[in-house]
GROMACS .gro file of C-alpha atoms in nm:
model
   72
    1LYS     CA    1  -1.786   0.681  -0.101
    2GLN     CA    2  -1.688   0.376  -0.300
    3LYS     CA    3  -1.862   0.052  -0.231
    4ALA     CA    4  -1.658  -0.280  -0.256
    5ARG     CA    5  -1.824  -0.541  -0.490
    6ASN     CA    6  -1.562  -0.823  -0.434
    7PRO     CA    7  -1.238  -0.895  -0.237
    8GLN     CA    8  -1.029  -0.733  -0.484
    9ASP     CA    9  -1.207  -0.411  -0.432
   10TYR     CA   10  -1.145  -0.427  -0.062
   11MET     CA   11  -0.774  -0.481  -0.119
   12ARG     CA   12  -0.746  -0.197  -0.355
   13MET     CA   13  -0.938   0.044  -0.110
   14VAL     CA   14  -0.697  -0.059   0.169
   15VAL     CA   15  -0.393   0.017  -0.045
   16GLU     CA   16  -0.559   0.357  -0.169
   17GLY     CA   17  -0.607   0.473   0.192
   18LEU     CA   18  -0.221   0.492   0.216
   19PRO     CA   19  -0.070   0.853   0.179
   20GLY     CA   20   0.026   0.941  -0.181
   21ILE     CA   21  -0.151   0.621  -0.339
   22SER     CA   22  -0.383   0.675  -0.616
   23GLY     CA   23  -0.598   0.405  -0.777
   24VAL     CA   24  -0.334   0.353  -1.043
   25ARG     CA   25  -0.063   0.310  -0.784
   26ALA     CA   26  -0.270   0.076  -0.558
   27ILE     CA   27  -0.318  -0.143  -0.867
   28ALA     CA   28   0.043  -0.136  -0.956
   29LEU     CA   29   0.142  -0.225  -0.593
   30LEU     CA   30  -0.117  -0.511  -0.576
   31GLU     CA   31  -0.005  -0.657  -0.920
   32HIS     CA   32   0.348  -0.642  -0.799
   33PHE     CA   33   0.327  -0.782  -0.456
   34LYS     CA   34   0.000  -0.992  -0.514
   35THR     CA   35  -0.115  -0.978  -0.141
   36LEU     CA   36  -0.157  -0.724   0.120
   37ARG     CA   37   0.079  -0.933   0.327
   38GLY     CA   38   0.340  -0.916   0.053
   39LEU     CA   39   0.291  -0.532   0.029
   40PHE     CA   40   0.310  -0.466   0.392
   41SER     CA   41   0.619  -0.670   0.450
   42ALA     CA   42   0.795  -0.502   0.147
   43SER     CA   43   1.131  -0.321   0.203
   44ILE     CA   44   1.185   0.033   0.071
   45GLU     CA   45   1.395  -0.130  -0.209
   46ASP     CA   46   1.115  -0.368  -0.300
   47LEU     CA   47   0.873  -0.066  -0.304
   48THR     CA   48   1.062   0.129  -0.554
   49GLU     CA   49   1.072  -0.163  -0.788
   50VAL     CA   50   0.704  -0.064  -0.861
   51GLU     CA   51   0.656   0.153  -1.155
   52GLY     CA   52   0.532   0.512  -1.024
   53ILE     CA   53   0.687   0.452  -0.680
   54GLY     CA   54   0.986   0.671  -0.621
   55LYS     CA   55   1.213   0.672  -0.318
   56LYS     CA   56   1.034   0.934  -0.125
   57THR     CA   57   0.690   0.758  -0.170
   58ALA     CA   58   0.846   0.428  -0.075
   59GLU     CA   59   1.010   0.563   0.237
   60LYS     CA   60   0.678   0.720   0.331
   61LEU     CA   61   0.489   0.406   0.280
   62TRP     CA   62   0.745   0.187   0.463
   63LYS     CA   63   0.709   0.439   0.760
   64ILE     CA   64   0.344   0.423   0.782
   65MET     CA   65   0.342   0.035   0.733
   66ASN     CA   66   0.591  -0.003   1.011
   67LEU     CA   67   0.459   0.237   1.282
   68THR     CA   68   0.347   0.106   1.620
   69TRP     CA   69  -0.018   0.215   1.709
   70ASN     CA   70   0.001   0.465   1.994
   71LEU     CA   71  -0.312   0.677   2.087
   72GLN     CA   72  -0.109   0.906   2.325
   0.00000   0.00000   0.00000
């Protein structure tokens, strides 16, 4: 298990936890959006502007980031 050494490591690890997101993609997303808030409020079109993020991946990310939590 990875151990975070600083706040940027925590940010990267959060993004790497998303489906289809590798370390390289996580860094690209964070470099583009600068903050987790910026990433999580991005549109599908915004997500596809990031190198390595195609339409299918962007749609999957957007869907996950906009789901409502429901345990049932």
